[in-house]
PDB file of C-alpha atoms in Angstrom:
ATOM      1  CA  MET A   1      29.429  -5.005  -5.939  1.00  0.00           C
ATOM      2  CA  ALA A   2      31.012  -1.494  -6.338  1.00  0.00           C
ATOM      3  CA  GLY A   3      29.156   0.728  -9.008  1.00  0.00           C
ATOM      4  CA  LYS A   4      25.739  -1.241  -8.390  1.00  0.00           C
ATOM      5  CA  THR A   5      22.688   0.761  -7.534  1.00  0.00           C
ATOM      6  CA  PHE A   6      19.411  -0.240  -5.763  1.00  0.00           C
ATOM      7  CA  GLN A   7      17.092  -1.157  -8.050  1.00  0.00           C
ATOM      8  CA  VAL A   8      13.370  -0.905  -6.974  1.00  0.00           C
ATOM      9  CA  THR A   9      10.984  -3.456  -8.566  1.00  0.00           C
ATOM     10  CA  PRO A  10       7.209  -2.940  -8.334  1.00  0.00           C
ATOM     11  CA  GLY A  11       6.785  -6.152  -6.141  1.00  0.00           C
ATOM     12  CA  MET A  12       8.945  -4.298  -3.528  1.00  0.00           C
ATOM     13  CA  ARG A  13       6.815  -1.113  -3.705  1.00  0.00           C
ATOM     14  CA  ARG A  14       3.664  -4.006  -3.363  1.00  0.00           C
ATOM     15  CA  LEU A  15       4.826  -5.959  -0.438  1.00  0.00           C
ATOM     16  CA  GLY A  16       7.078  -3.075   1.250  1.00  0.00           C
ATOM     17  CA  SER A  17       3.778  -0.774   1.195  1.00  0.00           C
ATOM     18  CA  THR A  18       1.767  -3.529   2.531  1.00  0.00           C
ATOM     19  CA  VAL A  19       4.100  -4.412   5.330  1.00  0.00           C
ATOM     20  CA  LEU A  20       3.945  -0.495   6.131  1.00  0.00           C
ATOM     21  CA  THR A  21       0.553   0.214   6.019  1.00  0.00           C
ATOM     22  CA  MET A  22      -0.318  -2.776   8.152  1.00  0.00           C
ATOM     23  CA  GLU A  23       2.128  -1.796  10.875  1.00  0.00           C
ATOM     24  CA  ALA A  24       0.668   1.756  10.741  1.00  0.00           C
ATOM     25  CA  ILE A  25      -2.453   0.372  11.626  1.00  0.00           C
ATOM     26  CA  VAL A  26      -1.240  -1.945  14.633  1.00  0.00           C
ATOM     27  CA  VAL A  27       0.770   1.044  15.963  1.00  0.00           C
ATOM     28  CA  ALA A  28      -1.688   3.405  15.685  1.00  0.00           C
ATOM     29  CA  LEU A  29      -3.692   1.124  18.122  1.00  0.00           C
ATOM     30  CA  THR A  30      -1.062   1.226  20.465  1.00  0.00           C
ATOM     31  CA  ALA A  31      -2.220   4.851  21.638  1.00  0.00           C
ATOM     32  CA  PRO A  32      -5.223   3.601  23.136  1.00  0.00           C
ATOM     33  CA  VAL A  33      -3.863   0.921  25.033  1.00  0.00           C
ATOM     34  CA  ALA A  34      -0.599   2.940  26.420  1.00  0.00           C
ATOM     35  CA  ILE A  35      -3.402   5.517  27.486  1.00  0.00           C
ATOM     36  CA  ASN A  36      -5.596   2.793  29.087  1.00  0.00           C
ATOM     37  CA  LEU A  37      -3.469   0.074  30.461  1.00  0.00           C
ATOM     38  CA  ASN A  38      -0.192   1.761  31.390  1.00  0.00           C
ATOM     39  CA  GLY A  39      -1.514   5.362  32.216  1.00  0.00           C
ATOM     40  CA  THR A  40       0.767   7.220  29.950  1.00  0.00           C
ATOM     41  CA  PRO A  41      -0.566  10.779  29.449  1.00  0.00           C
ATOM     42  CA  PRO A  42      -2.661  10.793  26.282  1.00  0.00           C
ATOM     43  CA  GLY A  43      -0.580  13.464  24.628  1.00  0.00           C
ATOM     44  CA  THR A  44       2.570  11.430  24.817  1.00  0.00           C
ATOM     45  CA  ALA A  45       0.908   8.210  23.655  1.00  0.00           C
ATOM     46  CA  LEU A  46      -1.121   9.858  20.849  1.00  0.00           C
ATOM     47  CA  ALA A  47       2.087  11.447  19.529  1.00  0.00           C
ATOM     48  CA  VAL A  48       3.778   8.887  19.508  1.00  0.00           C
ATOM     49  CA  GLY A  49       1.590   6.331  18.321  1.00  0.00           C
ATOM     50  CA  LEU A  50      -0.012   8.557  15.480  1.00  0.00           C
ATOM     51  CA  GLY A  51       3.428   9.873  14.703  1.00  0.00           C
ATOM     52  CA  VAL A  52       5.132   6.461  14.274  1.00  0.00           C
ATOM     53  CA  ALA A  53       1.568   5.478  11.950  1.00  0.00           C
ATOM     54  CA  ALA A  54       1.619   8.747   9.971  1.00  0.00           C
ATOM     55  CA  ALA A  55       5.692   8.295   9.294  1.00  0.00           C
ATOM     56  CA  CYS A  56       4.842   4.413   7.956  1.00  0.00           C
ATOM     57  CA  VAL A  57       2.238   5.590   5.673  1.00  0.00           C
ATOM     58  CA  VAL A  58       4.709   8.209   4.549  1.00  0.00           C
ATOM     59  CA  ALA A  59       7.158   5.453   3.783  1.00  0.00           C
ATOM     60  CA  ALA A  60       4.914   3.862   2.188  1.00  0.00           C
ATOM     61  CA  GLY A  61       4.711   6.417  -0.318  1.00  0.00           C
ATOM     62  CA  LEU A  62       8.409   6.971  -0.541  1.00  0.00           C
ATOM     63  CA  LEU A  63       8.884   3.378  -1.728  1.00  0.00           C
ATOM     64  CA  LYS A  64       9.329   4.202  -5.364  1.00  0.00           C
ATOM     65  CA  ARG A  65      12.562   5.397  -4.453  1.00  0.00           C
ATOM     66  CA  PRO A  66      15.513   3.587  -2.870  1.00  0.00           C
ATOM     67  CA  PHE A  67      15.617   6.217   0.135  1.00  0.00           C
ATOM     68  CA  GLY A  68      11.979   5.059   0.959  1.00  0.00           C
ATOM     69  CA  TYR A  69      13.939   1.900   2.071  1.00  0.00           C
ATOM     70  CA  ILE A  70      16.190   3.727   4.222  1.00  0.00           C
ATOM     71  CA  PHE A  71      13.460   5.414   5.546  1.00  0.00           C
ATOM     72  CA  GLY A  72      11.438   2.201   6.151  1.00  0.00           C
ATOM     73  CA  SER A  73      14.236   0.560   8.041  1.00  0.00           C
ATOM     74  CA  VAL A  74      14.564   3.394  10.160  1.00  0.00           C
ATOM     75  CA  LEU A  75      10.969   3.038  11.046  1.00  0.00           C
ATOM     76  CA  GLN A  76      11.613  -0.810  12.078  1.00  0.00           C
ATOM     77  CA  VAL A  77      13.757   0.303  14.697  1.00  0.00           C
ATOM     78  CA  VAL A  78      11.433   3.086  16.049  1.00  0.00           C
ATOM     79  CA  VAL A  79       8.720   0.761  16.288  1.00  0.00           C
ATOM     80  CA  ILE A  80      10.598  -2.010  18.035  1.00  0.00           C
ATOM     81  CA  ALA A  81      11.119   1.007  20.767  1.00  0.00           C
ATOM     82  CA  THR A  82       7.194   1.729  20.785  1.00  0.00           C
ATOM     83  CA  GLY A  83       7.799  -1.366  22.967  1.00  0.00           C
ATOM     84  CA  PHE A  84       9.042   0.970  25.651  1.00  0.00           C
ATOM     85  CA  LEU A  85       5.570   2.423  25.568  1.00  0.00           C
ATOM     86  CA  VAL A  86       3.726  -0.751  25.367  1.00  0.00           C
ATOM     87  CA  PHE A  87       5.869  -3.755  26.191  1.00  0.00           C
ATOM     88  CA  PRO A  88       3.985  -6.023  23.370  1.00  0.00           C
ATOM     89  CA  MET A  89       5.517  -3.917  20.557  1.00  0.00           C
ATOM     90  CA  PHE A  90       9.046  -5.268  21.241  1.00  0.00           C
ATOM     91  CA  PHE A  91       7.706  -8.605  19.915  1.00  0.00           C
ATOM     92  CA  LEU A  92       5.310  -6.988  17.248  1.00  0.00           C
ATOM     93  CA  GLY A  93       8.167  -4.909  16.427  1.00  0.00           C
ATOM     94  CA  VAL A  94      10.724  -7.515  15.485  1.00  0.00           C
ATOM     95  CA  ILE A  95       7.795  -9.350  13.661  1.00  0.00           C
ATOM     96  CA  PHE A  96       7.315  -6.637  11.214  1.00  0.00           C
ATOM     97  CA  ALA A  97      11.069  -5.876  10.826  1.00  0.00           C
ATOM     98  CA  ALA A  98      10.981  -9.750   9.760  1.00  0.00           C
ATOM     99  CA  LEU A  99       8.124  -9.256   7.414  1.00  0.00           C
ATOM    100  CA  TRP A 100      10.043  -5.773   5.751  1.00  0.00           C
ATOM    101  CA  ILE A 101      13.245  -7.843   5.707  1.00  0.00           C
ATOM    102  CA  THR A 102      11.456 -10.580   3.851  1.00  0.00           C
ATOM    103  CA  ALA A 103       9.147  -8.476   1.888  1.00  0.00           C
ATOM    104  CA  ILE A 104      12.464  -7.111   0.449  1.00  0.00           C
ATOM    105  CA  PHE A 105      14.269 -10.123  -0.325  1.00  0.00           C
ATOM    106  CA  VAL A 106      11.477 -12.317  -1.438  1.00  0.00           C
ATOM    107  CA  ALA A 107      10.378  -9.753  -4.111  1.00  0.00           C
ATOM    108  CA  ARG A 108      13.745  -9.302  -5.006  1.00  0.00           C
ATOM    109  CA  ARG A 109      14.259 -12.989  -5.636  1.00  0.00           C
ATOM    110  CA  VAL A 110      10.970 -13.569  -7.399  1.00  0.00           C
ATOM    111  CA  GLU A 111      11.534 -10.842  -9.826  1.00  0.00           C
ATOM    112  CA  GLY A 112      15.073 -11.945 -10.451  1.00  0.00           C
ATOM    113  CA  VAL A 113      17.309  -8.903  -9.694  1.00  0.00           C
ATOM    114  CA  THR A 114      18.968 -10.777  -7.248  1.00  0.00           C
ATOM    115  CA  SER A 115      20.979 -14.283  -8.084  1.00  0.00           C
ATOM    116  CA  ARG A 116      20.154 -17.219  -5.932  1.00  0.00           C
TER     117      ARG A 116
END
């Protein structure tokens, strides 16, 4: 496998950006939930919720390059960690991480980048 580079395909960009965009919406909606149900200070909830959501949108825009997938993968861990603010995000974060991994592998397989 030495010498191989990570090839970005149009399908990977499409599926990955879809996952990240939907994830941004869900994460942004954690801010009001954290404020109203958990009593999290508004500044903290907004900084985390909107900050992570903005990072997801930025990552979606970076998917033309291989490092965008590294950034998107790191964000999956961050989204799971938002469960410390809103408990159901542990579960939703794992679902989005699974969708993220699936989007990458399915697109690569469909577009013939990987072998069976």
